[in-house]
mmCIF file with all atom_site columns, C-alpha atoms in Angstrom:
data_model
loop_
_atom_site.group_PDB
_atom_site.id
_atom_site.type_symbol
_atom_site.label_atom_id
_atom_site.label_alt_id
_atom_site.label_comp_id
_atom_site.label_asym_id
_atom_site.label_entity_id
_atom_site.label_seq_id
_atom_site.pdbx_PDB_ins_code
_atom_site.Cartn_x
_atom_site.Cartn_y
_atom_site.Cartn_z
_atom_site.occupancy
_atom_site.B_iso_or_equiv
_atom_site.pdbx_formal_charge
_atom_site.auth_seq_id
_atom_site.auth_comp_id
_atom_site.auth_asym_id
_atom_site.auth_atom_id
_atom_site.pdbx_PDB_model_num
ATOM 1   C CA . MET A 1 1   ? 9.655   6.931   12.908  1.00 91.00 ? 1   MET A CA 1
ATOM 2   C CA . LYS A 1 2   ? 9.746   7.043   9.257   1.00 93.00 ? 2   LYS A CA 1
ATOM 3   C CA . ALA A 1 3   ? 6.823   6.287   7.014   1.00 93.00 ? 3   ALA A CA 1
ATOM 4   C CA . GLY A 1 4   ? 6.823   5.032   3.319   1.00 92.00 ? 4   GLY A CA 1
ATOM 5   C CA . VAL A 1 5   ? 3.819   5.805   1.465   1.00 93.00 ? 5   VAL A CA 1
ATOM 6   C CA . PHE A 1 6   ? 4.098   3.776   -1.986  1.00 88.00 ? 6   PHE A CA 1
ATOM 7   C CA . PHE A 1 7   ? 1.645   4.316   -4.645  1.00 84.00 ? 7   PHE A CA 1
ATOM 8   C CA . CYS A 1 8   ? 1.549   2.615   -8.312  1.00 78.00 ? 8   CYS A CA 1
ATOM 9   C CA . ASP A 1 9   ? 1.523   4.335   -11.383 1.00 71.00 ? 9   ASP A CA 1
ATOM 10  C CA . ASN A 1 10  ? -1.492  2.918   -12.975 1.00 70.00 ? 10  ASN A CA 1
ATOM 11  C CA . GLY A 1 11  ? -3.714  5.554   -12.478 1.00 67.00 ? 11  GLY A CA 1
ATOM 12  C CA . LEU A 1 12  ? -4.002  8.833   -10.645 1.00 63.00 ? 12  LEU A CA 1
ATOM 13  C CA . GLY A 1 13  ? -6.538  7.655   -8.170  1.00 78.00 ? 13  GLY A CA 1
ATOM 14  C CA . HIS A 1 14  ? -3.782  5.718   -6.429  1.00 82.00 ? 14  HIS A CA 1
ATOM 15  C CA . VAL A 1 15  ? -1.383  8.851   -6.637  1.00 86.00 ? 15  VAL A CA 1
ATOM 16  C CA . ARG A 1 16  ? -4.153  11.022  -5.134  1.00 88.00 ? 16  ARG A CA 1
ATOM 17  C CA . ARG A 1 17  ? -4.997  8.460   -2.370  1.00 87.00 ? 17  ARG A CA 1
ATOM 18  C CA . ALA A 1 18  ? -1.417  8.012   -1.641  1.00 90.00 ? 18  ALA A CA 1
ATOM 19  C CA . VAL A 1 19  ? -0.764  12.128  -1.551  1.00 92.00 ? 19  VAL A CA 1
ATOM 20  C CA . ILE A 1 20  ? -3.826  12.335  1.034   1.00 92.00 ? 20  ILE A CA 1
ATOM 21  C CA . ILE A 1 21  ? -2.396  9.623   3.483   1.00 92.00 ? 21  ILE A CA 1
ATOM 22  C CA . ALA A 1 22  ? 0.807   11.055  3.042   1.00 94.00 ? 22  ALA A CA 1
ATOM 23  C CA . ASN A 1 23  ? -0.137  14.710  3.751   1.00 95.00 ? 23  ASN A CA 1
ATOM 24  C CA . GLU A 1 24  ? -2.055  13.435  6.936   1.00 95.00 ? 24  GLU A CA 1
ATOM 25  C CA . LEU A 1 25  ? 0.695   11.158  8.132   1.00 94.00 ? 25  LEU A CA 1
ATOM 26  C CA . SER A 1 26  ? 3.057   13.955  7.910   1.00 96.00 ? 26  SER A CA 1
ATOM 27  C CA . HIS A 1 27  ? 1.431   15.833  10.779  1.00 96.00 ? 27  HIS A CA 1
ATOM 28  C CA . PHE A 1 28  ? 3.011   13.013  13.105  1.00 94.00 ? 28  PHE A CA 1
ATOM 29  C CA . LEU A 1 29  ? 5.744   11.051  11.219  1.00 95.00 ? 29  LEU A CA 1
ATOM 30  C CA . ASN A 1 30  ? 8.972   11.449  8.786   1.00 96.00 ? 30  ASN A CA 1
ATOM 31  C CA . VAL A 1 31  ? 7.088   10.631  5.775   1.00 96.00 ? 31  VAL A CA 1
ATOM 32  C CA . PHE A 1 32  ? 8.498   9.416   2.268   1.00 94.00 ? 32  PHE A CA 1
ATOM 33  C CA . LEU A 1 33  ? 6.219   9.346   -0.880  1.00 93.00 ? 33  LEU A CA 1
ATOM 34  C CA . ILE A 1 34  ? 7.373   6.652   -2.959  1.00 90.00 ? 34  ILE A CA 1
ATOM 35  C CA . GLY A 1 35  ? 6.524   6.105   -6.730  1.00 86.00 ? 35  GLY A CA 1
ATOM 36  C CA . ASP A 1 36  ? 6.765   7.764   -10.051 1.00 84.00 ? 36  ASP A CA 1
ATOM 37  C CA . LYS A 1 37  ? 8.037   11.330  -9.302  1.00 87.00 ? 37  LYS A CA 1
ATOM 38  C CA . LYS A 1 38  ? 6.291   12.980  -12.546 1.00 85.00 ? 38  LYS A CA 1
ATOM 39  C CA . LYS A 1 39  ? 2.771   11.776  -11.324 1.00 84.00 ? 39  LYS A CA 1
ATOM 40  C CA . ILE A 1 40  ? 3.194   13.844  -7.968  1.00 84.00 ? 40  ILE A CA 1
ATOM 41  C CA . LYS A 1 41  ? 3.511   17.185  -9.883  1.00 81.00 ? 41  LYS A CA 1
ATOM 42  C CA . LYS A 1 42  ? -0.044  17.281  -10.113 1.00 82.00 ? 42  LYS A CA 1
ATOM 43  C CA . PHE A 1 43  ? -0.900  17.201  -6.414  1.00 88.00 ? 43  PHE A CA 1
ATOM 44  C CA . HIS A 1 44  ? -0.082  19.566  -3.401  1.00 88.00 ? 44  HIS A CA 1
ATOM 45  C CA . LEU A 1 45  ? 2.164   18.128  -0.757  1.00 91.00 ? 45  LEU A CA 1
ATOM 46  C CA . ARG A 1 46  ? 3.104   19.584  2.569   1.00 92.00 ? 46  ARG A CA 1
ATOM 47  C CA . LYS A 1 47  ? 6.678   20.484  2.410   1.00 90.00 ? 47  LYS A CA 1
ATOM 48  C CA . LEU A 1 48  ? 7.938   18.124  5.021   1.00 93.00 ? 48  LEU A CA 1
ATOM 49  C CA . ILE A 1 49  ? 7.357   15.194  2.769   1.00 95.00 ? 49  ILE A CA 1
ATOM 50  C CA . LYS A 1 50  ? 10.238  13.701  0.970   1.00 94.00 ? 50  LYS A CA 1
ATOM 51  C CA . ILE A 1 51  ? 9.792   11.975  -2.505  1.00 92.00 ? 51  ILE A CA 1
ATOM 52  C CA . LYS A 1 52  ? 11.359  8.966   -3.794  1.00 90.00 ? 52  LYS A CA 1
ATOM 53  C CA . ASN A 1 53  ? 11.375  8.172   -7.302  1.00 88.00 ? 53  ASN A CA 1
ATOM 54  C CA . PHE A 1 54  ? 10.536  4.686   -7.737  1.00 84.00 ? 54  PHE A CA 1
ATOM 55  C CA . ASN A 1 55  ? 9.008   3.159   -10.944 1.00 76.00 ? 55  ASN A CA 1
ATOM 56  C CA . LEU A 1 56  ? 7.940   -0.343  -11.035 1.00 71.00 ? 56  LEU A CA 1
ATOM 57  C CA . ASN A 1 57  ? 6.158   0.538   -14.907 1.00 66.00 ? 57  ASN A CA 1
ATOM 58  C CA . PHE A 1 58  ? 2.928   -0.967  -14.378 1.00 62.00 ? 58  PHE A CA 1
ATOM 59  C CA . SER A 1 59  ? 2.316   -1.089  -18.041 1.00 59.00 ? 59  SER A CA 1
ATOM 60  C CA . SER A 1 60  ? 4.231   -4.434  -18.031 1.00 58.00 ? 60  SER A CA 1
ATOM 61  C CA . GLU A 1 61  ? 3.010   -5.684  -14.469 1.00 59.00 ? 61  GLU A CA 1
ATOM 62  C CA . LYS A 1 62  ? 2.707   -8.958  -15.539 1.00 62.00 ? 62  LYS A CA 1
ATOM 63  C CA . ARG A 1 63  ? 6.399   -9.319  -16.388 1.00 63.00 ? 63  ARG A CA 1
ATOM 64  C CA . TYR A 1 64  ? 7.553   -8.072  -13.077 1.00 60.00 ? 64  TYR A CA 1
ATOM 65  C CA . LEU A 1 65  ? 5.168   -10.148 -10.822 1.00 63.00 ? 65  LEU A CA 1
ATOM 66  C CA . LYS A 1 66  ? 5.486   -13.247 -13.018 1.00 61.00 ? 66  LYS A CA 1
ATOM 67  C CA . LYS A 1 67  ? 9.346   -13.361 -12.633 1.00 62.00 ? 67  LYS A CA 1
ATOM 68  C CA . GLY A 1 68  ? 9.679   -12.340 -8.865  1.00 65.00 ? 68  GLY A CA 1
ATOM 69  C CA . ASN A 1 69  ? 11.459  -9.123  -10.160 1.00 69.00 ? 69  ASN A CA 1
ATOM 70  C CA . ILE A 1 70  ? 9.092   -6.906  -7.755  1.00 74.00 ? 70  ILE A CA 1
ATOM 71  C CA . PHE A 1 71  ? 10.765  -8.649  -4.750  1.00 74.00 ? 71  PHE A CA 1
ATOM 72  C CA . LYS A 1 72  ? 14.279  -8.089  -6.249  1.00 75.00 ? 72  LYS A CA 1
ATOM 73  C CA . LYS A 1 73  ? 13.502  -4.409  -6.849  1.00 77.00 ? 73  LYS A CA 1
ATOM 74  C CA . LEU A 1 74  ? 11.853  -3.587  -3.445  1.00 75.00 ? 74  LEU A CA 1
ATOM 75  C CA . LYS A 1 75  ? 14.814  -5.442  -1.861  1.00 75.00 ? 75  LYS A CA 1
ATOM 76  C CA . LYS A 1 76  ? 17.505  -3.430  -3.897  1.00 77.00 ? 76  LYS A CA 1
ATOM 77  C CA . ASN A 1 77  ? 15.569  -0.273  -2.903  1.00 75.00 ? 77  ASN A CA 1
ATOM 78  C CA . ASN A 1 78  ? 16.146  -1.000  1.189   1.00 75.00 ? 78  ASN A CA 1
ATOM 79  C CA . PHE A 1 79  ? 12.416  -0.657  2.117   1.00 77.00 ? 79  PHE A CA 1
ATOM 80  C CA . LYS A 1 80  ? 13.321  -2.060  5.315   1.00 78.00 ? 80  LYS A CA 1
ATOM 81  C CA . LYS A 1 81  ? 14.514  1.317   6.582   1.00 83.00 ? 81  LYS A CA 1
ATOM 82  C CA . TYR A 1 82  ? 10.788  2.439   6.808   1.00 87.00 ? 82  TYR A CA 1
ATOM 83  C CA . ASP A 1 83  ? 9.084   1.541   10.362  1.00 88.00 ? 83  ASP A CA 1
ATOM 84  C CA . ILE A 1 84  ? 5.581   1.576   8.535   1.00 88.00 ? 84  ILE A CA 1
ATOM 85  C CA . ILE A 1 85  ? 4.643   1.099   5.041   1.00 88.00 ? 85  ILE A CA 1
ATOM 86  C CA . TYR A 1 86  ? 1.320   2.322   3.307   1.00 90.00 ? 86  TYR A CA 1
ATOM 87  C CA . THR A 1 87  ? 0.430   1.035   0.034   1.00 86.00 ? 87  THR A CA 1
ATOM 88  C CA . ASP A 1 88  ? -2.290  -0.273  -2.741  1.00 79.00 ? 88  ASP A CA 1
ATOM 89  C CA . ASN A 1 89  ? -2.713  -3.438  -4.242  1.00 75.00 ? 89  ASN A CA 1
ATOM 90  C CA . LEU A 1 90  ? 0.953   -4.568  -3.611  1.00 76.00 ? 90  LEU A CA 1
ATOM 91  C CA . PRO A 1 91  ? 1.448   -6.600  -0.736  1.00 79.00 ? 91  PRO A CA 1
ATOM 92  C CA . GLU A 1 92  ? 5.044   -7.492  -1.621  1.00 79.00 ? 92  GLU A CA 1
ATOM 93  C CA . PHE A 1 93  ? 6.199   -4.577  0.619   1.00 76.00 ? 93  PHE A CA 1
ATOM 94  C CA . PHE A 1 94  ? 4.889   -6.454  3.426   1.00 73.00 ? 94  PHE A CA 1
ATOM 95  C CA . TYR A 1 95  ? 7.430   -9.088  3.001   1.00 67.00 ? 95  TYR A CA 1
ATOM 96  C CA . ASN A 1 96  ? 9.577   -7.362  5.329   1.00 62.00 ? 96  ASN A CA 1
ATOM 97  C CA . GLY A 1 97  ? 7.572   -7.879  8.570   1.00 60.00 ? 97  GLY A CA 1
ATOM 98  C CA . LYS A 1 98  ? 7.302   -4.310  9.399   1.00 67.00 ? 98  LYS A CA 1
ATOM 99  C CA . LYS A 1 99  ? 4.279   -2.596  10.356  1.00 78.00 ? 99  LYS A CA 1
ATOM 100 C CA . ASN A 1 100 ? 1.862   -2.450  7.153   1.00 80.00 ? 100 ASN A CA 1
ATOM 101 C CA . PHE A 1 101 ? -1.017  -1.061  5.748   1.00 85.00 ? 101 PHE A CA 1
ATOM 102 C CA . ILE A 1 102 ? -2.686  -1.804  2.395   1.00 84.00 ? 102 ILE A CA 1
ATOM 103 C CA . PHE A 1 103 ? -5.529  -0.084  0.536   1.00 84.00 ? 103 PHE A CA 1
ATOM 104 C CA . ALA A 1 104 ? -6.748  -2.480  -2.334  1.00 82.00 ? 104 ALA A CA 1
ATOM 105 C CA . ASN A 1 105 ? -10.106 -3.849  -3.852  1.00 82.00 ? 105 ASN A CA 1
ATOM 106 C CA . PHE A 1 106 ? -7.798  -6.403  -5.107  1.00 81.00 ? 106 PHE A CA 1
ATOM 107 C CA . LEU A 1 107 ? -4.627  -7.969  -4.986  1.00 82.00 ? 107 LEU A CA 1
ATOM 108 C CA . TRP A 1 108 ? -2.118  -8.474  -8.203  1.00 77.00 ? 108 TRP A CA 1
ATOM 109 C CA . HIS A 1 109 ? -1.065  -11.539 -7.345  1.00 78.00 ? 109 HIS A CA 1
ATOM 110 C CA . LYS A 1 110 ? -4.338  -13.210 -6.955  1.00 81.00 ? 110 LYS A CA 1
ATOM 111 C CA . GLU A 1 111 ? -5.755  -11.294 -10.030 1.00 79.00 ? 111 GLU A CA 1
ATOM 112 C CA . LEU A 1 112 ? -2.647  -12.979 -11.835 1.00 77.00 ? 112 LEU A CA 1
ATOM 113 C CA . ASN A 1 113 ? -2.934  -16.234 -10.349 1.00 78.00 ? 113 ASN A CA 1
ATOM 114 C CA . LEU A 1 114 ? 0.810   -16.232 -8.791  1.00 75.00 ? 114 LEU A CA 1
ATOM 115 C CA . TYR A 1 115 ? 1.109   -18.690 -5.847  1.00 73.00 ? 115 TYR A CA 1
ATOM 116 C CA . ASP A 1 116 ? 4.781   -19.153 -5.099  1.00 76.00 ? 116 ASP A CA 1
ATOM 117 C CA . LYS A 1 117 ? 6.054   -19.537 -1.591  1.00 82.00 ? 117 LYS A CA 1
ATOM 118 C CA . LYS A 1 118 ? 6.258   -15.659 -1.080  1.00 81.00 ? 118 LYS A CA 1
ATOM 119 C CA . TYR A 1 119 ? 2.663   -15.062 -1.676  1.00 81.00 ? 119 TYR A CA 1
ATOM 120 C CA . LYS A 1 120 ? 1.710   -17.863 0.449   1.00 83.00 ? 120 LYS A CA 1
ATOM 121 C CA . THR A 1 121 ? 3.514   -16.230 3.208   1.00 83.00 ? 121 THR A CA 1
ATOM 122 C CA . ILE A 1 122 ? 2.069   -12.880 2.560   1.00 81.00 ? 122 ILE A CA 1
ATOM 123 C CA . GLU A 1 123 ? -1.574  -14.396 2.615   1.00 83.00 ? 123 GLU A CA 1
ATOM 124 C CA . LYS A 1 124 ? -0.858  -15.924 6.010   1.00 83.00 ? 124 LYS A CA 1
ATOM 125 C CA . PHE A 1 125 ? 0.335   -12.457 7.244   1.00 79.00 ? 125 PHE A CA 1
ATOM 126 C CA . LEU A 1 126 ? -2.961  -11.244 5.771   1.00 81.00 ? 126 LEU A CA 1
ATOM 127 C CA . LYS A 1 127 ? -4.947  -13.770 7.608   1.00 81.00 ? 127 LYS A CA 1
ATOM 128 C CA . ASP A 1 128 ? -3.216  -13.451 10.664  1.00 80.00 ? 128 ASP A CA 1
ATOM 129 C CA . LYS A 1 129 ? -3.901  -9.757  10.785  1.00 74.00 ? 129 LYS A CA 1
ATOM 130 C CA . LYS A 1 130 ? -0.221  -8.744  10.600  1.00 73.00 ? 130 LYS A CA 1
ATOM 131 C CA . ILE A 1 131 ? -1.044  -6.547  7.757   1.00 75.00 ? 131 ILE A CA 1
ATOM 132 C CA . ILE A 1 132 ? -3.970  -4.598  8.005   1.00 79.00 ? 132 ILE A CA 1
ATOM 133 C CA . LEU A 1 133 ? -5.924  -4.459  4.834   1.00 80.00 ? 133 LEU A CA 1
ATOM 134 C CA . PHE A 1 134 ? -8.636  -1.772  3.914   1.00 83.00 ? 134 PHE A CA 1
ATOM 135 C CA . GLY A 1 135 ? -11.023 -2.496  1.089   1.00 78.00 ? 135 GLY A CA 1
ATOM 136 C CA . ASN A 1 136 ? -14.151 -0.989  -0.277  1.00 75.00 ? 136 ASN A CA 1
ATOM 137 C CA . TYR A 1 137 ? -16.784 -3.383  0.227   1.00 69.00 ? 137 TYR A CA 1
ATOM 138 C CA . LEU A 1 138 ? -18.986 -2.253  -2.820  1.00 72.00 ? 138 LEU A CA 1
ATOM 139 C CA . PHE A 1 139 ? -16.024 -2.942  -5.392  1.00 73.00 ? 139 PHE A CA 1
ATOM 140 C CA . GLY A 1 140 ? -13.695 -5.206  -3.384  1.00 73.00 ? 140 GLY A CA 1
ATOM 141 C CA . LYS A 1 141 ? -13.332 -8.821  -4.531  1.00 79.00 ? 141 LYS A CA 1
ATOM 142 C CA . ASN A 1 142 ? -14.907 -11.657 -2.473  1.00 80.00 ? 142 ASN A CA 1
ATOM 143 C CA . TYR A 1 143 ? -11.272 -13.103 -1.775  1.00 79.00 ? 143 TYR A CA 1
ATOM 144 C CA . LEU A 1 144 ? -10.566 -9.750  0.388   1.00 81.00 ? 144 LEU A CA 1
ATOM 145 C CA . LYS A 1 145 ? -13.256 -11.002 2.899   1.00 77.00 ? 145 LYS A CA 1
ATOM 146 C CA . LYS A 1 146 ? -11.342 -14.085 4.005   1.00 75.00 ? 146 LYS A CA 1
ATOM 147 C CA . PHE A 1 147 ? -8.279  -11.657 5.182   1.00 74.00 ? 147 PHE A CA 1
ATOM 148 C CA . ASN A 1 148 ? -9.320  -9.134  7.235   1.00 61.00 ? 148 ASN A CA 1
#
């Protein structure tokens, strides 16, 4: 079974969390750590973990999210080949309908007020608990409570 663990490149806390998850999952699954390869060098990874370089360039996240480019880039990189996907803050990965887990205190599309059809579908997945969402109850946004 293949697991994709994605991290966004807007802070080393995201990378650290993804590395911890990837290291633990690699005991049971075939794990691919997906993100900016340069950021991973600072962390210890188990040798079984494969690295897939994937950079969304979060310095310009509004451009990616508002134009729908993130969906195009995810589709182009064939993320449907993973049986399970773990990520933070980016529910776009979950549009593939696979088993999905998200670790977040907020969601980018909500923060940027994006409400096209794809995001409405994602929110329905969240409400129907087809996506498992982990958030910090102290720092998470109130809108996460309506999901799961």
